[in-house]
Amino acid sequence: MPLSPLNQNTLSNIRLIASDVDGTLTHKGKFSSDFITTLLDLQSAGIKVLLITGRSAGWVSALVNYLPVVGAIAENGGLFLQPNGQQDLLSDIPDVSRHRNLLENTFHQIKQLFPHLHPSTDNQFRITDWTFDVDDLSVRDIQAISSQCQQLGWSFTYSNVQCHIKPVHQDKATGLLSVLKNYFPEINSQQVLTVGDSPNDEAMFNPDLFPNSVGVANVRHYQDKMLHLPKYVTQSSEFDGFTELVKSLLQK
């Protein structure tokens, strides 16, 4: 559905936007000049913004301290980071060092079948998952890698940037539900708007969990590869699509 039919009663209810970053808040991989202004406009309107990304804990811990947001969930639901520097592990990982070794070993097993894979440069800043560059992987490659991860006891997802090997029950929706319950108990699911653009946002598009969801237009590239699709889709792609959404929200 295009964005225009968004019900004004729904819009007036929104108190928190949980948004993906890459491909949703960026334009060609970068933040645009009006990015922070848009976040400040939402803040002034009393709408909280929570980042939820597949990027590493190290990358996100820096980002969350500079932007006018209430926090950020990193590594596809693995950790919650707050502007005050507090970091909370959302996944059950008793021994992080051993966990990292298991993830790396899994990557090397996958690499035996796909020798051209390159680990992402930010793995040294990660805690809960292991990533490698999506590059030119075909749909068949993605499916094969996902199947192998499952056989080895892990789950798998990917975005327009990276592929992720991660714990089975770790995803953006699970992490977001936990953060809402523990840090924003005054906000219910009807007051949350989830926004994204790719398969690693799919869990946030599940209407049984989050009835209000928006995909920026580039999500259409993946619409035949996802079980859950956003309820609404913007006319524009990437940050232009997010800006389109914000204008609709602030016109309520």
Short mmCIF file of C-alpha atoms in Angstrom, two decimals:
data_model
loop_
_atom_site.label_atom_id
_atom_site.label_comp_id
_atom_site.label_asym_id
_atom_site.label_seq_id
_atom_site.Cartn_x
_atom_site.Cartn_y
_atom_site.Cartn_z
CA MET A 1 0.00 0.00 0.00
CA PRO A 2 1.24 3.53 -0.66
CA LEU A 3 1.91 5.72 2.33
CA SER A 4 -0.96 8.11 1.69
CA PRO A 5 -3.74 5.90 3.15
CA LEU A 6 -2.09 5.94 6.59
CA ASN A 7 -4.99 6.65 8.92
CA GLN A 8 -4.69 9.98 10.73
CA ASN A 9 -5.96 8.38 13.92
CA THR A 10 -3.09 5.91 13.66
CA LEU A 11 -0.61 8.72 13.07
CA SER A 12 -1.84 10.68 16.06
CA ASN A 13 -1.22 7.61 18.20
CA ILE A 14 2.45 7.15 17.29
CA ARG A 15 4.84 7.89 20.15
CA LEU A 16 7.94 5.98 19.07
CA ILE A 17 9.56 5.24 15.71
CA ALA A 18 11.82 2.19 15.64
CA SER A 19 13.87 2.68 12.49
CA ASP A 20 16.50 0.76 10.60
CA VAL A 21 19.53 2.83 9.60
CA ASP A 22 21.29 1.72 6.38
CA GLY A 23 19.04 2.16 3.37
CA THR A 24 16.36 3.78 5.54
CA LEU A 25 17.97 6.78 7.24
CA THR A 26 20.85 7.02 4.77
CA HIS A 27 21.09 8.19 1.18
CA LYS A 28 23.61 6.27 -0.91
CA GLY A 29 25.27 5.07 2.28
CA LYS A 30 25.60 8.48 3.95
CA PHE A 31 23.56 10.72 6.24
CA SER A 32 22.22 13.75 4.41
CA SER A 33 22.44 17.37 5.53
CA ASP A 34 18.86 17.42 6.88
CA PHE A 35 19.09 14.12 8.76
CA ILE A 36 19.61 15.59 12.24
CA THR A 37 17.05 18.33 11.57
CA THR A 38 14.46 15.65 10.83
CA LEU A 39 15.26 13.83 14.08
CA LEU A 40 14.97 17.11 15.99
CA ASP A 41 11.59 17.81 14.37
CA LEU A 42 10.34 14.44 15.63
CA GLN A 43 11.78 15.12 19.07
CA SER A 44 10.01 18.50 19.20
CA ALA A 45 6.75 16.78 18.28
CA GLY A 46 7.15 14.38 21.20
CA ILE A 47 7.92 11.34 19.02
CA LYS A 48 10.83 9.26 20.25
CA VAL A 49 13.24 7.70 17.75
CA LEU A 50 14.93 4.39 18.48
CA LEU A 51 17.52 3.15 16.00
CA ILE A 52 17.49 -0.59 15.29
CA THR A 53 20.25 -1.82 13.03
CA GLY A 54 22.42 -4.74 12.08
CA ARG A 55 25.53 -2.64 12.61
CA SER A 56 28.04 -3.56 15.27
CA ALA A 57 27.95 -2.62 18.96
CA GLY A 58 31.08 -0.50 18.49
CA TRP A 59 29.66 1.41 15.53
CA VAL A 60 26.32 1.99 17.25
CA SER A 61 27.77 2.99 20.64
CA ALA A 62 29.41 5.95 18.94
CA LEU A 63 26.36 6.84 16.86
CA VAL A 64 23.87 6.81 19.73
CA ASN A 65 25.89 9.36 21.70
CA TYR A 66 25.81 11.96 18.94
CA LEU A 67 22.24 11.78 17.67
CA PRO A 68 18.98 13.01 19.26
CA VAL A 69 17.60 9.50 19.78
CA VAL A 70 16.44 7.62 22.90
CA GLY A 71 18.72 4.67 22.22
CA ALA A 72 19.72 2.07 19.66
CA ILE A 73 19.46 -1.68 19.23
CA ALA A 74 22.57 -3.08 17.52
CA GLU A 75 23.43 -6.36 15.81
CA ASN A 76 19.84 -7.17 14.81
CA GLY A 77 18.49 -7.37 18.32
CA GLY A 78 21.68 -8.36 20.12
CA LEU A 79 22.28 -5.33 22.33
CA PHE A 80 20.57 -2.17 23.54
CA LEU A 81 22.70 0.96 23.87
CA GLN A 82 21.63 4.17 25.57
CA PRO A 83 22.96 7.73 25.14
CA ASN A 84 24.29 7.63 28.73
CA GLY A 85 26.74 4.91 27.71
CA GLN A 86 24.89 1.99 29.28
CA GLN A 87 24.95 -1.18 27.20
CA ASP A 88 22.65 -4.14 27.83
CA LEU A 89 23.00 -7.55 26.24
CA LEU A 90 19.64 -8.73 24.89
CA SER A 91 20.80 -12.21 23.80
CA ASP A 92 21.60 -14.93 26.30
CA ILE A 93 25.36 -15.39 25.82
CA PRO A 94 27.04 -16.76 28.99
CA ASP A 95 30.57 -16.75 27.54
CA VAL A 96 31.15 -14.03 24.95
CA SER A 97 34.69 -15.16 24.09
CA ARG A 98 33.59 -18.72 23.37
CA HIS A 99 30.58 -17.39 21.47
CA ARG A 100 32.81 -15.31 19.21
CA ASN A 101 35.03 -18.33 18.48
CA LEU A 102 32.01 -20.44 17.54
CA LEU A 103 30.74 -17.75 15.21
CA GLU A 104 34.10 -17.42 13.50
CA ASN A 105 34.39 -21.20 13.10
CA THR A 106 30.94 -21.26 11.53
CA PHE A 107 31.96 -18.57 9.07
CA HIS A 108 35.03 -20.58 8.03
CA GLN A 109 32.87 -23.66 7.46
CA ILE A 110 30.60 -21.63 5.19
CA LYS A 111 33.63 -20.15 3.44
CA GLN A 112 34.70 -23.65 2.39
CA LEU A 113 31.66 -23.70 0.10
CA PHE A 114 31.87 -20.01 -0.79
CA PRO A 115 35.61 -19.17 -0.80
CA HIS A 116 35.04 -15.66 -2.16
CA LEU A 117 33.29 -14.48 1.03
CA HIS A 118 34.95 -11.60 2.89
CA PRO A 119 34.36 -10.98 6.61
CA SER A 120 33.13 -7.47 7.33
CA THR A 121 35.71 -5.07 8.72
CA ASP A 122 33.62 -4.38 11.83
CA ASN A 123 33.65 -7.92 13.25
CA GLN A 124 36.21 -6.84 15.82
CA PHE A 125 33.56 -4.47 17.23
CA ARG A 126 30.81 -7.10 17.39
CA ILE A 127 29.59 -9.18 20.32
CA THR A 128 26.58 -11.29 19.34
CA ASP A 129 26.86 -11.98 15.60
CA TRP A 130 29.37 -12.45 12.77
CA THR A 131 29.07 -10.62 9.47
CA PHE A 132 30.42 -10.83 5.97
CA ASP A 133 29.89 -8.60 2.96
CA VAL A 134 26.82 -9.33 0.87
CA ASP A 135 28.69 -8.34 -2.34
CA ASP A 136 27.35 -10.20 -5.40
CA LEU A 137 25.73 -13.15 -3.65
CA SER A 138 22.84 -14.55 -5.66
CA VAL A 139 19.46 -15.52 -4.24
CA ARG A 140 20.52 -19.17 -4.52
CA ASP A 141 23.76 -18.43 -2.62
CA ILE A 142 21.81 -16.66 0.13
CA GLN A 143 19.43 -19.60 0.45
CA ALA A 144 22.28 -22.10 0.60
CA ILE A 145 24.14 -20.11 3.25
CA SER A 146 20.97 -19.72 5.29
CA SER A 147 20.36 -23.46 5.14
CA GLN A 148 23.91 -24.25 6.23
CA CYS A 149 23.64 -21.84 9.16
CA GLN A 150 20.50 -23.60 10.31
CA GLN A 151 22.21 -26.98 10.07
CA LEU A 152 25.04 -25.65 12.23
CA GLY A 153 22.65 -24.31 14.88
CA TRP A 154 22.55 -20.62 13.92
CA SER A 155 20.12 -18.28 12.22
CA PHE A 156 20.92 -16.06 9.26
CA THR A 157 19.72 -12.78 7.82
CA TYR A 158 20.99 -10.15 5.43
CA SER A 159 20.53 -6.54 4.43
CA ASN A 160 21.68 -4.36 1.55
CA VAL A 161 25.07 -4.17 3.30
CA GLN A 162 25.94 -7.36 5.19
CA CYS A 163 25.08 -10.98 5.89
CA HIS A 164 24.69 -11.99 9.53
CA ILE A 165 25.31 -15.28 11.34
CA LYS A 166 23.52 -14.96 14.66
CA PRO A 167 21.85 -16.81 17.55
CA VAL A 168 18.62 -18.57 16.60
CA HIS A 169 16.22 -16.38 18.58
CA GLN A 170 17.94 -13.07 17.91
CA ASP A 171 16.12 -10.67 15.60
CA LYS A 172 15.03 -7.05 15.53
CA ALA A 173 11.45 -7.71 16.67
CA THR A 174 12.50 -9.80 19.67
CA GLY A 175 15.04 -7.18 20.71
CA LEU A 176 12.56 -4.36 20.23
CA LEU A 177 9.86 -6.08 22.30
CA SER A 178 12.35 -6.59 25.12
CA VAL A 179 13.48 -2.96 25.06
CA LEU A 180 9.91 -1.64 24.97
CA LYS A 181 8.95 -3.79 27.95
CA ASN A 182 11.96 -2.89 30.07
CA TYR A 183 12.66 0.72 29.11
CA PHE A 184 9.46 2.15 27.63
CA PRO A 185 6.61 0.31 29.42
CA GLU A 186 4.34 3.32 28.95
CA ILE A 187 4.34 2.74 25.16
CA ASN A 188 2.23 -0.06 23.65
CA SER A 189 2.60 -1.72 20.25
CA GLN A 190 -0.17 0.43 18.73
CA GLN A 191 1.95 3.49 19.50
CA VAL A 192 5.07 2.13 17.78
CA LEU A 193 5.87 2.61 14.11
CA THR A 194 8.53 0.29 12.71
CA VAL A 195 10.44 1.37 9.60
CA GLY A 196 12.87 -0.54 7.41
CA ASP A 197 13.98 -1.53 3.93
CA SER A 198 15.37 -5.09 3.76
CA PRO A 199 15.07 -8.73 4.93
CA ASN A 200 16.74 -8.10 8.30
CA ASP A 201 13.79 -5.78 9.06
CA GLU A 202 11.24 -8.47 8.22
CA ALA A 203 10.50 -9.43 11.84
CA MET A 204 9.49 -5.81 12.55
CA PHE A 205 6.92 -6.04 9.74
CA ASN A 206 5.07 -8.90 11.47
CA PRO A 207 1.58 -7.42 12.00
CA ASP A 208 0.93 -9.70 14.98
CA LEU A 209 3.77 -7.94 16.81
CA PHE A 210 3.77 -4.46 15.32
CA PRO A 211 0.56 -3.48 13.50
CA ASN A 212 2.00 -0.20 12.21
CA SER A 213 4.94 -0.63 9.85
CA VAL A 214 6.38 1.30 6.93
CA GLY A 215 8.92 0.32 4.32
CA VAL A 216 10.81 2.91 2.33
CA ALA A 217 10.36 2.27 -1.39
CA ASN A 218 13.58 0.28 -1.83
CA VAL A 219 12.01 -2.51 0.24
CA ARG A 220 10.27 -3.52 -2.99
CA HIS A 221 13.57 -5.04 -4.16
CA TYR A 222 13.05 -7.80 -1.58
CA GLN A 223 9.27 -8.21 -1.60
CA ASP A 224 9.40 -11.70 -3.13
CA LYS A 225 12.01 -12.83 -0.58
CA MET A 226 10.17 -11.91 2.63
CA LEU A 227 7.35 -13.57 4.56
CA HIS A 228 6.27 -10.34 6.29
CA LEU A 229 5.98 -7.11 4.32
CA PRO A 230 5.41 -3.61 5.72
CA LYS A 231 1.83 -2.41 5.94
CA TYR A 232 2.66 0.76 4.05
CA VAL A 233 5.37 1.70 1.54
CA THR A 234 6.62 5.21 0.80
CA GLN A 235 6.79 6.63 -2.69
CA SER A 236 10.47 7.54 -2.29
CA SER A 237 13.51 5.43 -1.44
CA GLU A 238 15.97 5.56 1.44
CA PHE A 239 16.03 8.75 3.54
CA ASP A 240 13.73 10.56 1.10
CA GLY A 241 11.14 7.94 1.95
CA PHE A 242 11.70 8.44 5.68
CA THR A 243 11.32 12.20 5.20
CA GLU A 244 8.06 11.54 3.37
CA LEU A 245 6.86 9.54 6.36
CA VAL A 246 7.88 12.23 8.84
CA LYS A 247 6.01 14.89 6.90
CA SER A 248 2.87 12.74 7.11
CA LEU A 249 3.37 12.29 10.84
CA LEU A 250 3.91 15.96 11.56
CA GLN A 251 0.84 16.99 9.54
CA LYS A 252 -1.44 15.12 11.96
#
